[in-house]
XYZ file of C-alpha atoms in Angstrom:
466
model
C -17.926 -24.526 -31.927
C -17.529 -22.465 -35.086
C -14.654 -20.008 -35.511
C -15.661 -16.368 -36.013
C -13.014 -13.806 -36.925
C -13.808 -10.248 -35.781
C -11.206 -7.485 -36.049
C -8.393 -10.040 -36.096
C -9.639 -12.017 -33.080
C -10.619 -15.663 -33.502
C -13.711 -16.385 -31.409
C -15.187 -19.749 -30.467
C -18.650 -19.360 -28.981
C -21.193 -21.593 -27.270
C -23.873 -19.058 -28.179
C -23.554 -17.316 -31.536
C -25.942 -14.640 -30.341
C -22.891 -13.122 -28.632
C -21.613 -11.945 -32.020
C -23.737 -8.827 -31.713
C -21.651 -7.491 -28.806
C -18.165 -8.712 -29.763
C -17.603 -5.873 -32.205
C -17.698 -3.514 -29.229
C -14.867 -5.175 -27.316
C -12.342 -6.589 -29.792
C -9.388 -4.499 -30.859
C -8.204 -2.502 -27.856
C -11.248 -1.965 -25.639
C -11.266 -4.970 -23.336
C -7.487 -5.424 -23.517
C -6.883 -1.901 -22.292
C -9.503 -2.085 -19.542
C -8.848 -5.699 -18.556
C -12.515 -6.614 -18.347
C -15.971 -5.460 -19.396
C -19.583 -6.292 -18.473
C -22.322 -6.113 -21.124
C -26.092 -6.610 -20.960
C -27.122 -9.699 -22.868
C -30.633 -11.056 -23.229
C -32.104 -11.387 -19.711
C -28.763 -10.988 -17.921
C -25.190 -9.883 -18.467
C -21.935 -11.332 -19.763
C -18.450 -10.772 -18.404
C -15.556 -10.490 -20.857
C -12.026 -10.623 -19.455
C -8.880 -10.004 -21.479
C -5.436 -11.496 -20.953
C -2.730 -9.290 -22.507
C 0.520 -11.193 -22.916
C 3.943 -9.549 -22.653
C 7.462 -10.732 -23.419
C 8.735 -13.972 -24.890
C 7.167 -16.190 -22.215
C 3.769 -14.583 -22.790
C 4.102 -15.027 -26.555
C 4.944 -18.723 -26.164
C 2.113 -19.266 -23.660
C -0.376 -17.624 -26.022
C 0.704 -19.957 -28.828
C 0.571 -23.167 -26.789
C -2.395 -22.662 -24.436
C -3.938 -19.160 -24.337
C -5.210 -18.225 -20.893
C -8.682 -17.404 -22.221
C -9.018 -20.908 -23.657
C -7.545 -22.458 -20.512
C -10.122 -20.692 -18.337
C -12.926 -21.758 -20.687
C -11.880 -25.429 -20.483
C -11.385 -25.259 -16.696
C -14.826 -23.706 -16.164
C -16.470 -26.381 -18.296
C -14.728 -29.116 -16.309
C -15.701 -27.622 -12.929
C -19.356 -27.444 -13.913
C -19.226 -31.098 -15.018
C -17.914 -31.928 -11.513
C -20.766 -30.050 -9.865
C -18.618 -27.136 -8.634
C -20.245 -23.726 -9.008
C -18.473 -21.281 -11.356
C -19.732 -18.703 -13.874
C -20.816 -20.568 -17.008
C -18.178 -20.176 -19.772
C -19.738 -18.998 -23.050
C -16.707 -18.737 -25.325
C -13.177 -17.519 -25.783
C -11.158 -15.461 -28.236
C -7.522 -15.513 -29.306
C -5.483 -12.592 -30.670
C -1.770 -12.345 -31.566
C -1.171 -10.467 -28.289
C -3.484 -12.275 -25.888
C -6.857 -13.879 -25.379
C -10.382 -13.419 -23.966
C -12.840 -15.428 -21.894
C -16.612 -14.814 -22.038
C -18.667 -15.915 -19.036
C -22.066 -15.335 -17.569
C -22.023 -12.445 -15.113
C -22.791 -13.466 -11.531
C -24.387 -10.791 -9.343
C -22.445 -11.682 -6.222
C -19.999 -10.399 -3.636
C -16.589 -11.870 -3.012
C -15.975 -13.903 0.129
C -13.328 -11.502 1.436
C -15.638 -8.463 1.310
C -18.353 -10.299 3.217
C -15.932 -11.306 5.973
C -14.645 -7.727 6.307
C -18.212 -6.622 7.037
C -18.450 -9.265 9.755
C -21.301 -11.006 7.927
C -19.746 -14.228 6.697
C -18.246 -16.274 9.518
C -20.867 -18.969 8.879
C -19.533 -19.289 5.321
C -16.274 -20.791 6.577
C -18.076 -24.128 6.775
C -18.916 -23.794 3.095
C -15.306 -22.947 2.320
C -14.150 -26.060 4.171
C -16.572 -28.131 2.104
C -15.355 -26.550 -1.161
C -11.712 -27.235 -0.286
C -12.583 -30.811 0.623
C -14.224 -31.255 -2.789
C -11.163 -29.838 -4.567
C -8.971 -32.283 -2.673
C -11.228 -35.216 -3.583
C -11.176 -34.224 -7.266
C -7.408 -33.521 -7.154
C -7.822 -29.920 -8.237
C -5.167 -27.348 -7.368
C -5.989 -23.637 -7.772
C -2.800 -21.593 -7.606
C -4.588 -18.321 -6.861
C -7.274 -19.431 -4.428
C -7.534 -16.277 -2.317
C -10.948 -15.290 -1.008
C -11.513 -12.582 -3.614
C -11.628 -15.432 -6.127
C -14.546 -17.025 -4.308
C -17.900 -15.352 -4.997
C -20.936 -15.757 -2.769
C -24.490 -15.650 -4.082
C -27.352 -16.587 -1.763
C -24.961 -18.633 0.364
C -23.537 -20.568 -2.588
C -19.803 -20.369 -3.325
C -18.590 -19.777 -6.900
C -14.951 -20.368 -7.850
C -13.469 -17.901 -10.384
C -10.150 -16.941 -12.021
C -9.533 -20.469 -13.251
C -6.623 -20.024 -15.667
C -4.246 -21.003 -12.828
C -6.209 -24.156 -11.988
C -4.864 -27.657 -12.600
C -6.419 -31.094 -12.307
C -3.550 -33.175 -10.961
C -2.873 -36.793 -11.770
C -1.211 -37.123 -8.371
C -2.505 -34.829 -5.616
C 0.187 -34.536 -2.979
C 0.353 -32.857 0.438
C 1.927 -29.770 -1.148
C -1.100 -29.355 -3.438
C -3.484 -29.693 -0.509
C -1.552 -27.209 1.629
C -1.377 -24.743 -1.276
C -5.173 -24.675 -1.639
C -5.683 -24.338 2.116
C -3.012 -21.674 2.640
C -4.043 -19.399 -0.241
C -7.670 -19.421 0.860
C -7.076 -19.090 4.613
C -4.072 -16.747 4.780
C -6.218 -13.622 5.255
C -8.574 -15.097 7.873
C -6.697 -17.792 9.781
C -5.331 -15.353 12.353
C -8.868 -14.243 13.230
C -10.141 -17.773 13.815
C -10.135 -18.994 17.404
C -9.303 -22.590 18.302
C -12.962 -23.682 18.291
C -13.454 -22.281 14.783
C -10.289 -23.955 13.531
C -11.325 -27.323 14.944
C -14.786 -26.985 13.360
C -13.213 -26.040 10.008
C -10.929 -29.080 9.917
C -13.726 -31.356 11.100
C -15.783 -30.364 8.034
C -12.689 -30.515 5.829
C -12.137 -34.120 6.867
C -9.147 -34.062 9.183
C -6.349 -31.847 10.491
C -3.346 -33.758 9.130
C -2.436 -30.740 6.983
C -2.839 -28.192 9.794
C 0.787 -27.926 10.912
C 2.266 -27.575 7.369
C -0.613 -25.197 6.566
C 0.292 -22.844 9.423
C 3.932 -22.866 8.340
C 2.954 -22.118 4.734
C 0.653 -19.264 5.774
C 3.634 -17.533 7.394
C 5.626 -17.891 4.168
C 2.752 -16.580 2.037
C 2.261 -13.521 4.232
C 5.985 -12.683 4.139
C 6.043 -13.128 0.348
C 2.955 -10.949 -0.049
C 4.451 -8.150 2.049
C 7.665 -8.297 0.038
C 5.844 -8.024 -3.290
C 3.689 -5.097 -2.190
C 6.702 -3.224 -0.820
C 8.622 -3.839 -4.037
C 5.780 -2.316 -6.080
C 5.230 0.704 -3.823
C 6.729 3.041 -6.431
C 4.921 1.577 -9.466
C 1.618 2.451 -11.110
C -0.854 -0.028 -9.619
C -4.527 -0.285 -8.709
C -3.712 1.538 -5.451
C -1.083 4.059 -6.642
C -1.121 6.588 -9.498
C 2.119 8.127 -10.756
C 1.670 11.846 -11.409
C 5.005 13.367 -12.317
C 7.093 13.615 -9.147
C 4.243 12.370 -6.972
C 2.880 8.932 -6.183
C -0.751 9.438 -5.230
C -3.230 7.136 -3.553
C -5.529 6.158 -6.413
C -8.915 6.824 -4.786
C -7.843 10.068 -3.121
C -9.281 13.059 -5.023
C -7.778 16.067 -3.207
C -4.744 18.046 -4.261
C -3.484 19.222 -0.828
C -2.992 22.805 -1.961
C -3.532 24.314 1.482
C -1.139 26.856 2.968
C 1.451 26.261 5.701
C 0.061 26.790 9.197
C 2.860 25.694 11.544
C 5.844 23.429 12.113
C 4.810 20.731 14.592
C 8.137 18.949 15.030
C 11.693 19.229 13.784
C 14.714 17.074 14.594
C 17.647 15.446 12.817
C 15.436 12.906 11.041
C 12.177 14.645 10.114
C 10.259 17.876 9.996
C 6.497 17.675 10.452
C 4.445 20.586 9.074
C 0.751 21.303 9.367
C -0.991 22.754 6.322
C -4.568 23.939 6.265
C -5.780 20.653 4.726
C -3.063 18.056 5.447
C 0.134 17.127 7.294
C 3.513 16.865 5.598
C 6.191 14.629 7.072
C 9.475 15.667 5.465
C 12.335 13.162 5.662
C 15.960 14.224 5.543
C 16.987 10.605 4.889
C 15.754 9.191 1.574
C 15.955 5.650 2.968
C 13.521 6.434 5.805
C 11.194 8.175 3.359
C 11.052 5.104 1.119
C 10.580 2.763 4.073
C 7.658 4.837 5.382
C 5.964 4.938 1.961
C 6.356 1.178 1.497
C 4.617 0.609 4.830
C 1.803 2.994 3.882
C 1.266 1.047 0.634
C 1.155 -2.322 2.438
C -1.552 -1.032 4.790
C -3.468 0.372 1.805
C -3.588 -3.087 0.230
C -4.571 -4.630 3.549
C -7.289 -2.005 4.174
C -5.872 -1.908 7.700
C -6.394 1.554 9.289
C -3.462 1.467 11.707
C -1.612 4.555 10.400
C -2.739 8.039 9.294
C -4.386 7.972 5.873
C -1.766 8.822 3.209
C -2.506 11.155 0.293
C 0.675 11.124 -1.753
C 4.462 10.800 -1.733
C 6.518 13.665 -3.134
C 9.898 12.315 -4.247
C 13.094 14.294 -3.520
C 14.119 16.623 -6.358
C 16.502 19.528 -7.005
C 18.102 19.211 -3.607
C 14.767 19.282 -1.763
C 13.926 16.386 0.585
C 10.906 14.211 -0.123
C 7.785 14.091 2.023
C 4.546 12.215 2.578
C 1.269 14.147 2.671
C -1.320 12.584 4.964
C -4.445 13.270 6.962
C -4.350 15.739 9.834
C -5.424 14.090 13.085
C -5.809 17.365 14.962
C -9.085 17.460 16.848
C -9.634 13.705 16.499
C -7.727 12.624 19.615
C -4.287 12.757 21.205
C -1.162 10.705 21.884
C -1.559 7.738 24.251
C 0.629 9.160 27.034
C -1.312 12.440 27.114
C -4.630 10.627 26.787
C -3.894 8.464 29.840
C -2.604 11.425 31.823
C -5.838 13.289 31.071
C -8.461 10.535 31.413
C -7.140 7.595 33.431
C -7.991 8.921 36.913
C -11.592 9.739 36.028
C -12.374 6.587 34.036
C -14.475 3.901 35.689
C -13.408 0.254 35.942
C -15.565 -0.707 32.952
C -14.217 2.218 30.887
C -10.631 1.204 31.648
C -11.380 -2.426 30.753
C -12.995 -1.392 27.461
C -10.010 0.811 26.631
C -7.505 -1.984 27.352
C -9.497 -4.498 25.296
C -9.639 -2.044 22.384
C -5.890 -1.432 22.567
C -5.271 -5.191 22.633
C -7.480 -5.615 19.576
C -5.407 -2.992 17.791
C -2.176 -4.857 18.528
C -3.833 -8.180 17.620
C -4.595 -6.803 14.140
C -0.836 -6.359 13.642
C 0.505 -9.385 15.504
C -1.558 -11.896 13.542
C 0.425 -10.808 10.458
C 3.785 -10.695 12.238
C 3.864 -6.894 11.869
C 6.103 -5.176 14.399
C 6.505 -1.513 15.295
C 10.008 -0.831 16.549
C 9.302 2.345 18.535
C 6.239 1.631 20.672
C 6.372 4.705 22.881
C 3.250 6.292 24.304
C 3.838 9.364 22.152
C 3.884 7.261 18.961
C 0.416 5.816 19.554
C -2.469 8.150 18.771
C -5.863 7.566 20.404
C -8.881 8.456 18.256
C -12.046 8.822 20.285
C -11.970 6.204 23.042
C -11.263 2.949 21.235
C -9.412 3.509 17.957
C -5.664 3.853 17.468
C -3.009 4.614 14.857
C 0.781 4.574 14.898
C 2.396 7.872 13.956
C 5.932 6.858 12.901
C 5.162 4.672 9.889
C 8.840 4.272 8.998
C 9.399 2.124 12.104
C 7.343 -0.879 10.951
C 8.862 -4.210 9.983
C 6.955 -7.045 8.303
C 8.434 -10.300 9.501
C 7.850 -12.813 12.290
C 7.172 -12.057 15.937
C 9.930 -13.113 18.318
C 10.194 -13.020 22.096
C 12.960 -10.396 21.828
C 10.894 -7.980 19.739
C 7.883 -8.469 22.020
C 10.047 -7.736 25.072
C 11.319 -4.549 23.438
C 7.831 -3.384 22.463
C 6.315 -3.991 25.892
C 9.275 -2.387 27.645
C 8.977 0.762 25.534
C 5.256 1.016 26.174
C 5.536 0.166 29.888
C 8.073 2.959 30.539
C 6.438 5.730 28.478
C 3.022 5.907 30.163
C 2.200 7.446 33.588
C 3.444 5.576 36.665
C -0.029 5.643 38.236
C -1.396 3.159 35.680
C -1.936 0.349 38.180
C -0.273 -3.066 37.867
C -3.651 -4.768 37.492
C -4.328 -2.855 34.272
C -0.804 -3.354 32.967
C -1.125 -7.111 33.574
C -4.581 -7.229 31.964
C -3.084 -5.723 28.826
C -0.101 -8.097 28.817
C -2.178 -11.260 29.373
C -4.812 -10.313 26.822
C -2.439 -9.216 24.053
C -0.150 -12.261 24.409
C -2.918 -14.853 24.716
C -2.595 -16.090 21.126
C 1.205 -15.907 20.909
C 3.224 -19.118 20.947
C 6.066 -18.183 23.282
C 7.038 -18.524 26.943
C 4.819 -15.789 28.364
C 5.950 -16.229 31.976
C 9.608 -15.810 31.019
C 8.721 -12.798 28.887
C 6.795 -11.201 31.757
C 9.656 -11.757 34.210
C 12.144 -10.127 31.835
C 9.780 -7.228 31.289
C 9.376 -6.609 35.028
C 13.112 -6.850 35.701
C 14.076 -4.525 32.850
C 11.326 -1.999 33.589
C 12.198 -1.792 37.298
C 15.684 -0.579 36.413
C 14.457 2.090 33.983
C 13.041 5.570 34.358
C 9.503 6.425 33.247
C 9.469 9.254 30.694
C 6.344 10.525 28.964
C 4.685 13.655 27.629
C 1.822 14.599 29.934
C -0.801 17.306 29.562
C 1.507 19.748 31.384
C 4.707 18.804 29.539
C 7.541 16.293 29.865
C 7.311 14.056 32.975
C 10.033 11.844 34.467
C 9.158 9.384 37.225
C 10.829 6.616 39.245
C 9.125 3.305 39.958
């Protein structure tokens, strides 16, 4: 390939016809934006920029620029028969590099699964991972957003972190499996897991895979929480406020009422939002970190946040969020109002929905440390959110934390919720947990029997004895 120098960038191109569009993207355009898509002939091309920072980035750009590395990796994958956007060229600048590829009109694997449309594609993923293992290819960023799907065919992208290993060890195999499955493994039942490993060619890596998935999830949570106060794709820094990036409102409504006030927080209703004002800066930061994690997960288990106002000039900070008024009510009040009139099938549907809500948290090891009926908000008949976002922890489920959660819930809902329904909830929500369920249930019964039931009913505070 010939070298073409345009605005200080050295380009090597498979197709010199691309020269007509390169003048539009060299300089600062693609570097500032990160990527660009341009019409070209009968299709489009995708140009991605890698901007290097610091001494390590400078050295990497001198030895093996990421744009060139991705170009070489893409060419190798195609020669192996693995689908990837066709590399068309690369460019090198003093501060970074570019890759030019054909643009694939496709959707990423993760988005398809979130719509509930792609469970059948897991077989294809197993086949792709098997091929990578056979060819001794390790992709160090093999999450499902880096797998595109077009007409049922899987395309591997973001190849600058890919390596063809001389020796492919168990750690390499587990890395590929864990990065690709971490976001979906908890949703797969045992039949689906067995089918996946049958296509993959064996389940020898299953146990180390499951251990590695736990480590990856914990590491991911830690990184997102650490960046909760930075400018990111999800958060925009606007002076003293950290705003959710895709939220367009300004929350300029007037104060309507104070909903709650105690030693820890004051909750105020404005005409277009709720403000939760924290007296303790530590609790404020913890709540915002949890909000940011759920934003990245697209997991609607807490009220939608709008922005964080940091403390300043002696004023406490607060989080502005959606107002749930008119959308439902707290779990204890909801049960007090509806339980007696609900049919058997309605109660069963409600319990199954509540279990599904907890499942969405438990599969990630997410724990809420104050699971009282008044902290769970029921939206409609089958959707739920937790109100006290500062009480989440992102770790591993243990029998002790499960006992605490179930005890809190069991003693903060009306006494007349029959044992059959309480047991249905317990059995269903613990079905996938690896712990001694019988011992947990016995402890729960013993501890609950000695406690008082306290909840907020439709007529006010209620205290009951078992």
